[in-house]
Amino acid sequence: MLYKTSFVWFRFFRRKTYSWMILAIAACKVVYLCGTAQDKEKVRLIIALAKIDFVKFYAFMNDLLW
């Protein structure tokens, strides 16, 4: 029972942080790569930014601050 519960929470955490992990990895790769690989990572970075709902993020940050 505990194993299944842990697995469910891990999947939930992975789904909620997936776009943020791609954002961090792509940003690092944009800095360190060059040429066509860097262009590919720039596109990946822009797509990751488009997937993040910043309205919910700002609301969450507002709740944390106040």
mmCIF file with all atom_site columns, C-alpha atoms in Angstrom:
data_model
loop_
_atom_site.group_PDB
_atom_site.id
_atom_site.type_symbol
_atom_site.label_atom_id
_atom_site.label_alt_id
_atom_site.label_comp_id
_atom_site.label_asym_id
_atom_site.label_entity_id
_atom_site.label_seq_id
_atom_site.pdbx_PDB_ins_code
_atom_site.Cartn_x
_atom_site.Cartn_y
_atom_site.Cartn_z
_atom_site.occupancy
_atom_site.B_iso_or_equiv
_atom_site.pdbx_formal_charge
_atom_site.auth_seq_id
_atom_site.auth_comp_id
_atom_site.auth_asym_id
_atom_site.auth_atom_id
_atom_site.pdbx_PDB_model_num
ATOM 1  C CA . MET A 1 1  ? 0.000  0.000  0.000   1.00 0.00 ? 1  MET A CA 1
ATOM 2  C CA . LEU A 1 2  ? 2.741  2.447  0.914   1.00 0.00 ? 2  LEU A CA 1
ATOM 3  C CA . TYR A 1 3  ? 4.588  1.629  -2.307  1.00 0.00 ? 3  TYR A CA 1
ATOM 4  C CA . LYS A 1 4  ? 1.580  2.575  -4.442  1.00 0.00 ? 4  LYS A CA 1
ATOM 5  C CA . THR A 1 5  ? 0.999  5.765  -2.489  1.00 0.00 ? 5  THR A CA 1
ATOM 6  C CA . SER A 1 6  ? 4.620  6.822  -2.934  1.00 0.00 ? 6  SER A CA 1
ATOM 7  C CA . PHE A 1 7  ? 4.420  6.090  -6.638  1.00 0.00 ? 7  PHE A CA 1
ATOM 8  C CA . VAL A 1 8  ? 1.287  8.219  -6.997  1.00 0.00 ? 8  VAL A CA 1
ATOM 9  C CA . TRP A 1 9  ? 2.904  11.144 -5.205  1.00 0.00 ? 9  TRP A CA 1
ATOM 10 C CA . PHE A 1 10 ? 6.034  10.822 -7.327  1.00 0.00 ? 10 PHE A CA 1
ATOM 11 C CA . ARG A 1 11 ? 3.939  10.922 -10.517 1.00 0.00 ? 11 ARG A CA 1
ATOM 12 C CA . PHE A 1 12 ? 2.034  13.950 -9.213  1.00 0.00 ? 12 PHE A CA 1
ATOM 13 C CA . PHE A 1 13 ? 5.292  15.751 -8.350  1.00 0.00 ? 13 PHE A CA 1
ATOM 14 C CA . ARG A 1 14 ? 6.796  14.888 -11.736 1.00 0.00 ? 14 ARG A CA 1
ATOM 15 C CA . ARG A 1 15 ? 3.771  16.209 -13.614 1.00 0.00 ? 15 ARG A CA 1
ATOM 16 C CA . LYS A 1 16 ? 3.746  19.455 -11.666 1.00 0.00 ? 16 LYS A CA 1
ATOM 17 C CA . THR A 1 17 ? 7.483  20.134 -12.041 1.00 0.00 ? 17 THR A CA 1
ATOM 18 C CA . TYR A 1 18 ? 8.090  18.759 -15.532 1.00 0.00 ? 18 TYR A CA 1
ATOM 19 C CA . SER A 1 19 ? 7.861  22.096 -17.357 1.00 0.00 ? 19 SER A CA 1
ATOM 20 C CA . TRP A 1 20 ? 10.056 23.794 -14.750 1.00 0.00 ? 20 TRP A CA 1
ATOM 21 C CA . MET A 1 21 ? 12.752 21.126 -15.114 1.00 0.00 ? 21 MET A CA 1
ATOM 22 C CA . ILE A 1 22 ? 12.752 21.514 -18.894 1.00 0.00 ? 22 ILE A CA 1
ATOM 23 C CA . LEU A 1 23 ? 13.008 25.273 -18.434 1.00 0.00 ? 23 LEU A CA 1
ATOM 24 C CA . ALA A 1 24 ? 16.060 24.979 -16.188 1.00 0.00 ? 24 ALA A CA 1
ATOM 25 C CA . ILE A 1 25 ? 17.833 22.393 -18.340 1.00 0.00 ? 25 ILE A CA 1
ATOM 26 C CA . ALA A 1 26 ? 17.169 24.255 -21.596 1.00 0.00 ? 26 ALA A CA 1
ATOM 27 C CA . ALA A 1 27 ? 18.389 27.529 -20.105 1.00 0.00 ? 27 ALA A CA 1
ATOM 28 C CA . CYS A 1 28 ? 21.681 25.916 -19.074 1.00 0.00 ? 28 CYS A CA 1
ATOM 29 C CA . LYS A 1 29 ? 22.113 24.288 -22.460 1.00 0.00 ? 29 LYS A CA 1
ATOM 30 C CA . VAL A 1 30 ? 21.472 27.573 -24.295 1.00 0.00 ? 30 VAL A CA 1
ATOM 31 C CA . VAL A 1 31 ? 24.402 29.087 -22.439 1.00 0.00 ? 31 VAL A CA 1
ATOM 32 C CA . TYR A 1 32 ? 26.845 26.229 -23.000 1.00 0.00 ? 32 TYR A CA 1
ATOM 33 C CA . LEU A 1 33 ? 25.994 24.928 -26.495 1.00 0.00 ? 33 LEU A CA 1
ATOM 34 C CA . CYS A 1 34 ? 26.694 26.531 -29.852 1.00 0.00 ? 34 CYS A CA 1
ATOM 35 C CA . GLY A 1 35 ? 25.486 26.246 -33.430 1.00 0.00 ? 35 GLY A CA 1
ATOM 36 C CA . THR A 1 36 ? 22.358 24.321 -34.352 1.00 0.00 ? 36 THR A CA 1
ATOM 37 C CA . ALA A 1 37 ? 22.223 22.583 -30.968 1.00 0.00 ? 37 ALA A CA 1
ATOM 38 C CA . GLN A 1 38 ? 21.878 25.983 -29.310 1.00 0.00 ? 38 GLN A CA 1
ATOM 39 C CA . ASP A 1 39 ? 19.076 26.950 -31.699 1.00 0.00 ? 39 ASP A CA 1
ATOM 40 C CA . LYS A 1 40 ? 17.260 23.710 -30.873 1.00 0.00 ? 40 LYS A CA 1
ATOM 41 C CA . GLU A 1 41 ? 17.522 24.440 -27.153 1.00 0.00 ? 41 GLU A CA 1
ATOM 42 C CA . LYS A 1 42 ? 16.265 28.003 -27.688 1.00 0.00 ? 42 LYS A CA 1
ATOM 43 C CA . VAL A 1 43 ? 13.127 26.616 -29.323 1.00 0.00 ? 43 VAL A CA 1
ATOM 44 C CA . ARG A 1 44 ? 12.729 24.122 -26.469 1.00 0.00 ? 44 ARG A CA 1
ATOM 45 C CA . LEU A 1 45 ? 13.107 26.978 -23.968 1.00 0.00 ? 45 LEU A CA 1
ATOM 46 C CA . ILE A 1 46 ? 10.433 29.074 -25.688 1.00 0.00 ? 46 ILE A CA 1
ATOM 47 C CA . ILE A 1 47 ? 8.037  26.110 -25.796 1.00 0.00 ? 47 ILE A CA 1
ATOM 48 C CA . ALA A 1 48 ? 8.635  25.466 -22.085 1.00 0.00 ? 48 ALA A CA 1
ATOM 49 C CA . LEU A 1 49 ? 7.898  29.120 -21.305 1.00 0.00 ? 49 LEU A CA 1
ATOM 50 C CA . ALA A 1 50 ? 4.664  28.917 -23.276 1.00 0.00 ? 50 ALA A CA 1
ATOM 51 C CA . LYS A 1 51 ? 3.501  25.858 -21.278 1.00 0.00 ? 51 LYS A CA 1
ATOM 52 C CA . ILE A 1 52 ? 3.834  27.552 -17.901 1.00 0.00 ? 52 ILE A CA 1
ATOM 53 C CA . ASP A 1 53 ? 0.673  29.260 -16.668 1.00 0.00 ? 53 ASP A CA 1
ATOM 54 C CA . PHE A 1 54 ? 2.141  32.426 -15.185 1.00 0.00 ? 54 PHE A CA 1
ATOM 55 C CA . VAL A 1 55 ? -1.194 33.682 -13.876 1.00 0.00 ? 55 VAL A CA 1
ATOM 56 C CA . LYS A 1 56 ? -1.432 30.714 -11.502 1.00 0.00 ? 56 LYS A CA 1
ATOM 57 C CA . PHE A 1 57 ? 2.255  31.104 -10.648 1.00 0.00 ? 57 PHE A CA 1
ATOM 58 C CA . TYR A 1 58 ? 1.835  34.784 -9.754  1.00 0.00 ? 58 TYR A CA 1
ATOM 59 C CA . ALA A 1 59 ? -1.248 33.963 -7.683  1.00 0.00 ? 59 ALA A CA 1
ATOM 60 C CA . PHE A 1 60 ? 0.729  31.313 -5.822  1.00 0.00 ? 60 PHE A CA 1
ATOM 61 C CA . MET A 1 61 ? 3.598  33.741 -5.198  1.00 0.00 ? 61 MET A CA 1
ATOM 62 C CA . ASN A 1 62 ? 1.127  36.368 -3.998  1.00 0.00 ? 62 ASN A CA 1
ATOM 63 C CA . ASP A 1 63 ? -0.337 33.872 -1.530  1.00 0.00 ? 63 ASP A CA 1
ATOM 64 C CA . LEU A 1 64 ? 3.144  33.094 -0.247  1.00 0.00 ? 64 LEU A CA 1
ATOM 65 C CA . LEU A 1 65 ? 4.019  36.741 0.227   1.00 0.00 ? 65 LEU A CA 1
ATOM 66 C CA . TRP A 1 66 ? 0.826  37.795 1.968   1.00 0.00 ? 66 TRP A CA 1
#
